[in-house]
PDB file of C-alpha atoms in Angstrom:
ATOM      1  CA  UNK A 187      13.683 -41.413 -11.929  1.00  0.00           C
ATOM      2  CA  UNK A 188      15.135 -42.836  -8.534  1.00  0.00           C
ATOM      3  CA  UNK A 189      14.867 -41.020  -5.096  1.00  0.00           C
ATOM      4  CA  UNK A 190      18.445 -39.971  -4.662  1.00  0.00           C
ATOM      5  CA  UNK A 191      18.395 -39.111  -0.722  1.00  0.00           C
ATOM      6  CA  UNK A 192      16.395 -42.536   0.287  1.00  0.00           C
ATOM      7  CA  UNK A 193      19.196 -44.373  -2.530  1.00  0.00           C
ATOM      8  CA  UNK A 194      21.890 -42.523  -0.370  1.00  0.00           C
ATOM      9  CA  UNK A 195      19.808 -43.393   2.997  1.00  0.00           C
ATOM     10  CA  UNK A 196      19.622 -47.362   1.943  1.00  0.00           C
ATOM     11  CA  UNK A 197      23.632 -47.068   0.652  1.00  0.00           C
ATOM     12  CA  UNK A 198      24.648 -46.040   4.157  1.00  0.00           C
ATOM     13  CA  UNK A 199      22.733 -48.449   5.888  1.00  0.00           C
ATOM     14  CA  UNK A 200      24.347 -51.115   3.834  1.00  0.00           C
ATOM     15  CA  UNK A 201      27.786 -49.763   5.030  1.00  0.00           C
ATOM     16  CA  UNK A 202      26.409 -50.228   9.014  1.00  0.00           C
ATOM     17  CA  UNK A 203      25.012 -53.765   7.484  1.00  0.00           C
ATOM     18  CA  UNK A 204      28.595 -54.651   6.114  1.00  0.00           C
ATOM     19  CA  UNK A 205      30.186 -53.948   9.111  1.00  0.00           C
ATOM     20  CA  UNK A 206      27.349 -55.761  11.410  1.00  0.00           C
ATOM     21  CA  UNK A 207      28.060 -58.565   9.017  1.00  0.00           C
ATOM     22  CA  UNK A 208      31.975 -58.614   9.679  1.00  0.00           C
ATOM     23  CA  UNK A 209      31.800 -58.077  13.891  1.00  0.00           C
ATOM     24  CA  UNK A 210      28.771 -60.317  14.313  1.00  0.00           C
ATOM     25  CA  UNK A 211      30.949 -63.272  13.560  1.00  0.00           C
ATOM     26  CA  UNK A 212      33.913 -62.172  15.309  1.00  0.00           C
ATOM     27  CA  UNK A 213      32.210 -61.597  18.805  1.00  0.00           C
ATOM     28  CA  UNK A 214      30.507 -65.124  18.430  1.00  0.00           C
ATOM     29  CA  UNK A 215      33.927 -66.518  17.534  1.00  0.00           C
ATOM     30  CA  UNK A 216      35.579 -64.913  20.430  1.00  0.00           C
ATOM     31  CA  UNK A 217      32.985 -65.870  22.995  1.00  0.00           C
ATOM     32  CA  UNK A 218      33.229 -69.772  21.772  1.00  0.00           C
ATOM     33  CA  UNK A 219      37.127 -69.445  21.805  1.00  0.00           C
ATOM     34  CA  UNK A 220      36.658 -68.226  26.006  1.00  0.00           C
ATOM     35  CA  UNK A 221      34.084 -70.966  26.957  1.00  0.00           C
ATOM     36  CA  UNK A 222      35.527 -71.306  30.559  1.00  0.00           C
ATOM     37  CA  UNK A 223      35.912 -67.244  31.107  1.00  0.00           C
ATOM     38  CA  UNK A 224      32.912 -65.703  33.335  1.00  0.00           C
ATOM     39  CA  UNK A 225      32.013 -63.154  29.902  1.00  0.00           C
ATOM     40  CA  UNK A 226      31.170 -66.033  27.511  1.00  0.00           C
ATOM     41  CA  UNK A 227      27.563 -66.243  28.035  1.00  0.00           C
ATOM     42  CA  UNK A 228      27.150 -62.290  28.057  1.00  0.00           C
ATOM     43  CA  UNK A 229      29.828 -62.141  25.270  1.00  0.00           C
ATOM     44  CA  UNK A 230      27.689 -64.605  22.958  1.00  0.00           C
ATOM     45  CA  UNK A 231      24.463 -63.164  24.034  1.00  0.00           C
ATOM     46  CA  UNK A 232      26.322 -59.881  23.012  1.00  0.00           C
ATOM     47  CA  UNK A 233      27.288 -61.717  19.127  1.00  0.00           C
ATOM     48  CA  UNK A 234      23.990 -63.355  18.614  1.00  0.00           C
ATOM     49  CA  UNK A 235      22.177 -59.791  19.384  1.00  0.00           C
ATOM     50  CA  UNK A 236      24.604 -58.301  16.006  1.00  0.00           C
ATOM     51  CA  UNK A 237      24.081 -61.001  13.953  1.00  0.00           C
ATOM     52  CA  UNK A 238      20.142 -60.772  14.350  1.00  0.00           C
ATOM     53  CA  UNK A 239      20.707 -57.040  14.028  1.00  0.00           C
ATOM     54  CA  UNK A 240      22.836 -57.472  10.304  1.00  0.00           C
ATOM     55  CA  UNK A 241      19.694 -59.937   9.752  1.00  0.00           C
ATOM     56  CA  UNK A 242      17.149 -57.099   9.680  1.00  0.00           C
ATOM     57  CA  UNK A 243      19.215 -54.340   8.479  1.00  0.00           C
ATOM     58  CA  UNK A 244      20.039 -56.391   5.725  1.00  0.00           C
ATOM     59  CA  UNK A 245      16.478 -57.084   4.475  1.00  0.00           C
ATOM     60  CA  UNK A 246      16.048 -52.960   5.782  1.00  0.00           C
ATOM     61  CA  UNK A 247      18.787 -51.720   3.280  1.00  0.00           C
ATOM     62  CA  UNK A 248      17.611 -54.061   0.156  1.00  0.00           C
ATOM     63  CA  UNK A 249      13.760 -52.256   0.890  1.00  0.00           C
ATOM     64  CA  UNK A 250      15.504 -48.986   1.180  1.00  0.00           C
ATOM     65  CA  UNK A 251      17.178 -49.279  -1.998  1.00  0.00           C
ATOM     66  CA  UNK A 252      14.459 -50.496  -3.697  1.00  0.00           C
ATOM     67  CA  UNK A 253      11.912 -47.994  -2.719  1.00  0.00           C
ATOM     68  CA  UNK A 254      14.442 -45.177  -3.713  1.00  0.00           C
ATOM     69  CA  UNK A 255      14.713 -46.729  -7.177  1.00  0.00           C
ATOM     70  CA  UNK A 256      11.009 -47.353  -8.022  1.00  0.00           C
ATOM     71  CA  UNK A 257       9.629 -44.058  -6.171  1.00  0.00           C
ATOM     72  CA  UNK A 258       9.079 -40.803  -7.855  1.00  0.00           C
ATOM     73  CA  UNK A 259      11.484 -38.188  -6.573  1.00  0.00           C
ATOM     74  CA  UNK A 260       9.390 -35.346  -4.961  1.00  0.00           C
TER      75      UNK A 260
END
């Protein structure tokens, strides 16, 4: 039997994945479309730092999901 709150836990945190996953891209792709403005390097910093961040909370959500499927429910 699967662990319905830590399923429900490592659903949600796929939904903050998902959307790290679609602004990630966008604030890198803005920062290298305004190379010459002052904000680029804190703008890509900014980018890098969310796609790192979907990364990990990725991986996170996958153990999450996992653990609620093979773990007894208490």
């Amino acid at each position: 039997m699967a662990n319905k709150a830590l399923l429900f836990k490592g659903l949600r945190s796929f939904l903050i994945t998902l959307g790290l996953m679609f602004l990630a891209p966008f604030v890198i792709y803005q920062a290298f479309k305004n190379e010459e403005h002052p904000w680029y390097i804190p703008v890509l910093v900014i980018g890098l730092i969310l796609a790192v961040a979907a990364i990990v909370m990725g991986f996170r959500s996958v153990k999450t999901v996992v653990d609620g499927f093979f773990s007894k429910e208490d």
